[in-house]
Tab-separated table of C-alpha atoms in Angstrom:
chain	number	residue	atom	x	y	z
W	2	MET	CA	126.545	-33.031	75.459
W	3	THR	CA	126.784	-30.424	78.213
W	4	THR	CA	127.248	-27.205	76.314
W	5	ARG	CA	128.721	-23.905	77.372
W	6	ALA	CA	127.355	-20.602	76.177
W	7	GLU	CA	129.471	-19.224	73.370
W	8	PRO	CA	129.993	-15.556	72.457
W	9	GLY	CA	127.329	-14.460	70.066
W	10	ASP	CA	124.869	-17.198	70.999
W	11	ASP	CA	121.208	-16.192	71.240
W	12	GLN	CA	119.651	-19.159	72.989
W	13	SER	CA	116.047	-18.019	72.548
W	14	ASP	CA	116.228	-17.175	68.863
W	15	PRO	CA	119.550	-17.966	67.204
W	16	GLY	CA	119.488	-15.597	64.235
W	17	LEU	CA	121.674	-15.458	61.191
W	18	SER	CA	124.203	-13.004	62.651
W	19	ALA	CA	124.711	-15.092	65.806
W	20	ILE	CA	125.182	-18.287	63.839
W	21	MET	CA	127.465	-16.757	61.230
W	22	SER	CA	129.590	-15.105	63.922
W	23	GLU	CA	130.894	-18.590	64.714
W	24	ARG	CA	132.459	-18.949	61.260
W	25	ARG	CA	135.863	-17.574	62.278
W	26	ARG	CA	136.106	-20.016	65.157
W	27	LEU	CA	135.063	-22.936	62.960
W	28	ILE	CA	137.708	-22.022	60.366
W	29	ASN	CA	140.302	-21.816	63.148
W	30	LEU	CA	139.357	-25.313	64.261
W	31	GLY	CA	139.207	-26.830	60.783
W	32	TYR	CA	142.575	-25.462	59.711
W	33	ARG	CA	144.361	-26.797	62.774
W	34	LEU	CA	142.716	-30.202	62.456
W	35	LEU	CA	143.130	-30.617	58.687
W	36	GLY	CA	146.129	-28.443	57.790
W	37	SER	CA	144.216	-27.030	54.838
W	38	LEU	CA	142.284	-23.791	54.613
W	39	ALA	CA	140.350	-25.078	51.605
W	40	ASP	CA	139.291	-28.213	53.496
W	41	ALA	CA	138.452	-26.134	56.571
W	42	GLU	CA	136.155	-23.958	54.460
W	43	ASP	CA	134.447	-27.071	53.083
W	44	VAL	CA	133.908	-28.347	56.627
W	45	VAL	CA	132.366	-25.037	57.672
W	46	GLN	CA	130.053	-25.086	54.669
W	47	GLU	CA	128.925	-28.624	55.494
W	48	THR	CA	128.445	-27.691	59.159
W	49	TYR	CA	126.181	-24.789	58.276
W	50	ALA	CA	124.301	-26.947	55.767
W	51	ARG	CA	123.471	-29.367	58.589
W	52	TRP	CA	122.332	-26.527	60.825
W	53	TYR	CA	119.980	-25.102	58.214
W	54	ALA	CA	118.687	-28.565	57.337
W	55	MET	CA	117.028	-28.620	60.767
W	56	SER	CA	113.630	-27.151	61.434
W	57	ALA	CA	113.261	-23.919	63.396
W	58	ARG	CA	111.905	-25.942	66.316
W	59	GLU	CA	114.999	-28.195	66.300
W	60	GLN	CA	117.318	-25.191	66.148
W	61	GLN	CA	115.570	-23.450	69.029
W	62	ALA	CA	115.873	-26.613	71.145
W	63	ILE	CA	119.670	-26.409	71.011
W	64	GLU	CA	120.941	-24.688	74.142
W	65	SER	CA	124.174	-23.380	72.592
W	66	PRO	CA	124.259	-23.161	68.782
W	67	GLY	CA	127.951	-22.217	68.872
W	68	ALA	CA	128.863	-25.366	70.794
W	69	TRP	CA	126.659	-27.442	68.471
W	70	LEU	CA	128.444	-26.058	65.404
W	71	MET	CA	131.873	-26.762	66.927
W	72	THR	CA	130.853	-30.321	67.781
W	73	VAL	CA	129.535	-31.038	64.289
W	74	ALA	CA	132.603	-29.465	62.643
W	75	SER	CA	134.915	-31.512	64.882
W	76	ARG	CA	133.167	-34.745	63.958
W	77	ILE	CA	133.329	-33.930	60.251
W	78	CYS	CA	137.057	-33.227	60.607
W	79	LEU	CA	137.564	-36.479	62.511
W	80	ASN	CA	135.921	-38.412	59.673
W	81	LEU	CA	138.039	-36.611	57.082
W	82	LEU	CA	141.226	-37.329	59.026
W	83	GLY	CA	140.288	-40.987	59.152
W	84	SER	CA	140.250	-41.191	55.349
W	85	ALA	CA	143.177	-38.830	54.764
W	86	ARG	CA	145.854	-41.521	54.921
W	87	ALA	CA	144.169	-43.491	52.157
W	88	ARG	CA	143.961	-40.335	50.027
W	89	ARG	CA	147.639	-39.605	50.652
W	90	GLU	CA	148.590	-42.917	49.055
W	91	THR	CA	147.707	-41.428	45.670
W	92	TYR	CA	149.322	-38.044	46.388
W	93	VAL	CA	152.390	-37.379	44.273
W	94	GLY	CA	155.431	-36.707	46.455
W	95	GLU	CA	155.393	-35.303	49.977
W	96	TRP	CA	152.289	-33.712	51.526
W	97	ILE	CA	152.814	-30.451	53.451
W	98	PRO	CA	150.103	-28.477	55.264
W	99	GLU	CA	148.762	-25.527	53.337
W	100	PRO	CA	150.779	-22.386	54.156
W	101	LEU	CA	149.006	-19.219	55.227
W	102	PRO	CA	149.958	-15.574	54.627
W	103	GLU	CA	150.364	-13.157	57.514
W	104	LEU	CA	148.007	-14.146	60.290
W	105	THR	CA	144.712	-12.330	60.314
W	106	GLU	CA	142.216	-11.907	63.090
W	107	TRP	CA	140.287	-15.063	62.262
W	108	ILE	CA	143.433	-17.133	62.683
W	109	THR	CA	144.944	-15.520	65.792
W	110	GLY	CA	141.791	-14.762	67.765
W	111	ARG	CA	142.130	-16.321	71.199
W	112	VAL	CA	139.277	-18.494	72.336
W	113	GLY	CA	137.827	-18.186	75.784
W	114	ALA	CA	139.660	-18.357	79.055
W	115	GLY	CA	140.096	-21.037	81.626
W	116	GLY	CA	142.345	-22.821	84.029
W	117	THR	CA	144.334	-25.044	81.689
W	118	ASP	CA	147.805	-25.665	83.074
W	119	PRO	CA	150.163	-23.373	81.095
W	120	ALA	CA	152.737	-26.168	81.054
W	121	ASP	CA	150.287	-28.340	79.133
W	122	ARG	CA	149.110	-25.661	76.733
W	123	VAL	CA	150.401	-24.063	73.576
W	124	THR	CA	149.517	-20.614	72.356
W	125	LEU	CA	147.215	-20.238	69.382
W	126	ASP	CA	150.031	-18.520	67.504
W	127	GLU	CA	152.305	-21.546	67.875
W	128	SER	CA	149.520	-23.879	66.864
W	129	VAL	CA	149.568	-22.598	63.288
W	130	THR	CA	153.324	-22.667	62.643
W	131	MET	CA	154.372	-25.073	59.922
W	132	ALA	CA	156.531	-27.107	62.313
W	133	PHE	CA	153.570	-27.524	64.671
W	134	LEU	CA	151.174	-28.512	61.882
W	135	VAL	CA	153.645	-31.088	60.563
W	136	VAL	CA	153.780	-32.728	64.001
W	137	LEU	CA	149.977	-32.656	64.212
W	138	ASP	CA	149.793	-34.350	60.826
W	139	ALA	CA	151.837	-37.281	62.136
W	140	MET	CA	149.317	-37.967	64.920
W	141	THR	CA	146.403	-40.356	64.789
W	142	PRO	CA	143.078	-38.638	64.025
W	143	ALA	CA	141.857	-39.174	67.590
W	144	GLU	CA	145.076	-37.785	69.083
W	145	ARG	CA	144.914	-34.721	66.883
W	146	VAL	CA	141.279	-33.942	67.617
W	147	ALA	CA	141.611	-34.563	71.364
W	148	PHE	CA	144.729	-32.405	71.608
W	149	VAL	CA	143.466	-29.496	69.508
W	150	LEU	CA	140.076	-29.373	71.214
W	151	HIS	CA	141.543	-29.564	74.725
W	152	ASP	CA	144.909	-27.818	74.575
W	153	VAL	CA	144.164	-25.201	71.943
W	154	PHE	CA	140.409	-24.606	72.266
W	155	ARG	CA	140.204	-25.555	75.968
W	156	TYR	CA	137.350	-28.019	75.736
W	157	PRO	CA	136.997	-30.193	78.863
W	158	PHE	CA	137.713	-33.871	78.314
W	159	GLY	CA	134.092	-34.777	78.973
W	160	GLU	CA	133.027	-32.850	75.874
W	161	VAL	CA	136.010	-34.045	73.866
W	162	ALA	CA	135.007	-37.620	74.704
W	163	GLU	CA	131.543	-37.174	73.202
W	164	ILE	CA	133.055	-35.811	70.001
W	165	VAL	CA	135.803	-38.418	69.633
W	166	GLY	CA	133.712	-41.359	70.834
W	167	ARG	CA	136.103	-42.359	73.615
W	168	THR	CA	135.966	-42.104	77.393
W	169	PRO	CA	137.229	-38.911	79.085
W	170	ALA	CA	140.147	-40.900	80.515
W	171	ALA	CA	141.049	-42.193	77.045
W	172	CYS	CA	140.895	-38.659	75.625
W	173	ARG	CA	143.153	-37.445	78.410
W	174	GLN	CA	145.650	-40.128	77.386
W	175	LEU	CA	145.325	-39.164	73.713
W	176	ALA	CA	146.055	-35.526	74.486
W	177	SER	CA	148.952	-36.516	76.725
W	178	SER	CA	150.434	-38.668	73.949
W	179	ALA	CA	150.054	-35.793	71.481
W	180	ARG	CA	151.690	-33.416	73.942
W	181	ARG	CA	154.705	-35.740	74.256
W	182	ARG	CA	155.078	-35.821	70.481
W	183	ILE	CA	155.101	-32.037	70.356
W	184	ARG	CA	157.576	-31.686	73.196
W	185	THR	CA	159.902	-34.190	71.550
W	186	ALA	CA	159.779	-32.348	68.222
W	187	ARG	CA	159.894	-28.833	69.661
W	188	THR	CA	163.086	-26.829	69.292
W	189	PRO	CA	164.100	-23.798	71.369
W	190	ALA	CA	162.445	-20.851	69.667
W	191	SER	CA	164.641	-17.963	68.571
W	192	PRO	CA	163.153	-14.447	68.675
W	193	ALA	CA	161.281	-13.599	65.477
W	194	ALA	CA	163.729	-10.802	64.652
W	195	GLU	CA	166.648	-13.240	64.802
W	196	GLN	CA	164.785	-15.728	62.639
W	197	ALA	CA	164.041	-12.997	60.111
W	198	GLY	CA	167.745	-12.161	59.942
W	199	ILE	CA	168.674	-15.790	59.293
W	200	VAL	CA	166.021	-16.101	56.571
W	201	ARG	CA	167.316	-12.882	55.011
W	202	ARG	CA	170.889	-14.199	54.978
W	203	PHE	CA	169.637	-17.474	53.502
W	204	ARG	CA	167.868	-15.561	50.753
W	205	THR	CA	171.001	-13.523	49.966
W	206	ALA	CA	173.213	-16.610	49.863
W	207	TRP	CA	170.680	-18.474	47.750
W	208	GLU	CA	170.374	-15.689	45.204
W	209	ALA	CA	174.193	-15.594	45.009
W	210	LYS	CA	174.358	-19.404	44.692
W	211	ASP	CA	176.910	-19.267	47.506
W	212	ILE	CA	177.059	-22.888	48.667
W	213	ASP	CA	179.457	-22.215	51.547
W	214	ALA	CA	177.246	-19.453	52.921
W	215	LEU	CA	174.180	-21.682	52.623
W	216	VAL	CA	175.946	-24.515	54.442
W	217	SER	CA	176.854	-22.142	57.277
W	218	LEU	CA	173.177	-21.297	57.773
W	219	LEU	CA	171.905	-24.887	57.690
W	220	ASP	CA	172.034	-27.425	60.488
W	221	PRO	CA	174.232	-30.364	59.391
W	222	ASP	CA	171.195	-32.656	59.783
W	223	ALA	CA	168.701	-30.256	58.222
W	224	THR	CA	165.913	-31.492	55.957
W	225	ALA	CA	164.205	-29.797	53.027
W	226	THR	CA	160.785	-31.079	51.983
W	227	ALA	CA	158.814	-29.929	48.948
W	228	ASP	CA	155.173	-30.356	47.967
W	229	GLY	CA	154.262	-30.104	44.296
W	230	GLY	CA	151.328	-32.489	44.397
W	231	GLY	CA	152.180	-33.644	40.877
W	232	LEU	CA	151.160	-30.193	39.623
W	233	ALA	CA	154.537	-28.456	39.892
W	234	ALA	CA	158.079	-29.734	39.398
W	235	THR	CA	159.971	-30.358	42.622
W	236	HIS	CA	162.030	-33.012	44.404
W	237	LEU	CA	159.756	-35.889	45.394
W	238	HIS	CA	161.621	-36.923	48.537
W	239	PRO	CA	163.094	-34.860	51.394
W	240	ILE	CA	166.689	-33.708	50.984
W	241	VAL	CA	168.673	-34.565	54.110
W	242	GLY	CA	171.866	-32.833	55.216
W	243	GLY	CA	172.921	-29.194	55.172
W	244	GLU	CA	175.491	-29.577	52.404
W	245	GLN	CA	173.129	-31.599	50.227
W	246	ILE	CA	170.413	-28.959	50.642
W	247	ALA	CA	172.850	-26.142	49.856
W	248	ARG	CA	173.951	-27.781	46.615
W	249	ALA	CA	170.391	-28.644	45.590
W	250	TYR	CA	169.133	-25.132	46.270
W	251	ALA	CA	172.066	-23.574	44.424
W	252	GLU	CA	171.100	-25.705	41.423
W	253	ILE	CA	167.483	-24.588	41.764
W	254	ALA	CA	168.619	-20.950	41.739
W	255	ARG	CA	170.620	-21.632	38.585
W	256	LEU	CA	167.650	-23.262	36.867
W	257	TRP	CA	165.258	-20.490	37.880
W	258	GLY	CA	167.692	-17.884	36.615
W	259	GLY	CA	166.734	-14.220	36.578
W	260	ARG	CA	163.003	-14.803	36.239
W	261	THR	CA	162.500	-15.447	39.972
W	262	THR	CA	162.095	-12.800	42.650
W	263	PHE	CA	162.363	-13.735	46.318
W	264	LEU	CA	160.263	-11.833	48.860
W	265	GLU	CA	160.545	-11.978	52.628
W	266	CYS	CA	157.149	-12.544	54.217
W	267	THR	CA	155.314	-14.079	57.152
W	268	VAL	CA	154.391	-17.739	56.659
W	269	ASN	CA	152.144	-19.240	59.330
W	270	GLY	CA	153.232	-16.583	61.785
W	271	LEU	CA	157.015	-16.853	61.285
W	272	PRO	CA	159.568	-15.374	58.851
W	273	GLY	CA	159.522	-17.109	55.474
W	274	LEU	CA	160.086	-16.557	51.777
W	275	VAL	CA	157.949	-16.382	48.659
W	276	ALA	CA	159.274	-17.020	45.157
W	277	GLN	CA	157.549	-15.047	42.410
W	278	GLN	CA	157.918	-16.072	38.811
W	279	ASP	CA	156.501	-13.945	36.015
W	280	GLY	CA	154.502	-11.992	38.578
W	281	THR	CA	152.885	-15.108	40.059
W	282	ILE	CA	153.626	-16.696	43.430
W	283	ALA	CA	155.142	-20.062	42.533
W	284	THR	CA	156.534	-21.284	45.880
W	285	VAL	CA	156.103	-20.507	49.564
W	286	PHE	CA	158.928	-21.441	51.932
W	287	ALA	CA	158.490	-22.004	55.667
W	288	PHE	CA	161.418	-22.539	58.037
W	289	GLU	CA	162.113	-24.052	61.423
W	290	ILE	CA	165.109	-22.376	63.026
W	291	ALA	CA	166.956	-23.517	66.135
W	292	GLY	CA	169.578	-21.152	67.480
W	293	ASP	CA	171.298	-19.678	64.445
W	294	ARG	CA	170.733	-22.630	62.097
W	295	ILE	CA	167.879	-23.707	59.844
W	296	ARG	CA	166.669	-27.201	60.782
W	297	HIS	CA	163.778	-27.637	58.365
W	298	ILE	CA	162.646	-26.054	55.115
W	299	TRP	CA	159.163	-26.687	53.744
W	300	ALA	CA	158.602	-25.596	50.145
W	301	VAL	CA	155.006	-25.602	48.934
W	302	ARG	CA	154.630	-25.459	45.147
W	303	ASN	CA	151.278	-27.175	44.691
W	304	PRO	CA	149.239	-24.337	43.125
W	305	GLU	CA	146.065	-25.594	44.794
W	306	LYS	CA	147.653	-24.820	48.174
W	307	LEU	CA	148.761	-21.320	47.192
W	308	ARG	CA	145.289	-19.865	46.620
W	309	PRO	CA	145.316	-17.729	49.823
W	310	TRP	CA	148.557	-16.090	48.649
W	311	ARG	CA	147.103	-15.061	45.320
W	312	ILE	CA	144.179	-13.252	46.922
W	313	SER	CA	145.972	-11.799	49.955
């Protein structure tokens, strides 16, 4: 693999600080490829284990340790994605990517520079929104890896090809196919302040169990998907239709009663909600908003996916 020097690389003597400085970038990659911070952390741990399993002579022979770590992490993620569909068959209900609290430096840090066509590229901020991650999750493993490495992390297709095990031309086609999926699913983005206002009105209407107000905020063809993973009670299948969602959510508010507090927060970089029950975060809600209507709601209740919220 033809490697490029990475920030923090010390090619003559890659020390601990230089190697560990790559951790943020590896986490960025793993989260976008797997949709799970916990899985991304496991990938990073395995990547470092492979690095330190080599002799000092083998380490010193590697021209760019940072590029080597990214390559190994990408291949581990590709293998995990290949087995993910089989694992999902035993998952209870719908699977939603793990939501993240307000973006921190290790998530939003931009990587490198380059001449990628802006029309073919997404920003790193967009690449962690829930809507974006859901589209990524519908891709084949090879599509996802090729697209994320090229369009988000700006790897040339020659290097992507060595990671994915395809030709550069095939990887270009994979990324192009992934790009079409994203463009098809993408909705015109409203300014964050407008989205926050819509989420706030949704929260107010929900707390009041005002079905008419909820319907007015929901797209007629909206969907609401929940992820309890069999560990928390929730609807197992997506609710389709604005009125159906409004009635279901009004019933949820009635069942939760006065023991639930709703907080406005940032979820994967966009306005969202958190439901606290008895002082514990029980549900994180992410939204996709087009114009002045909510098109998608993702409610994550699986406690294993809420760990970052309990320590943030």
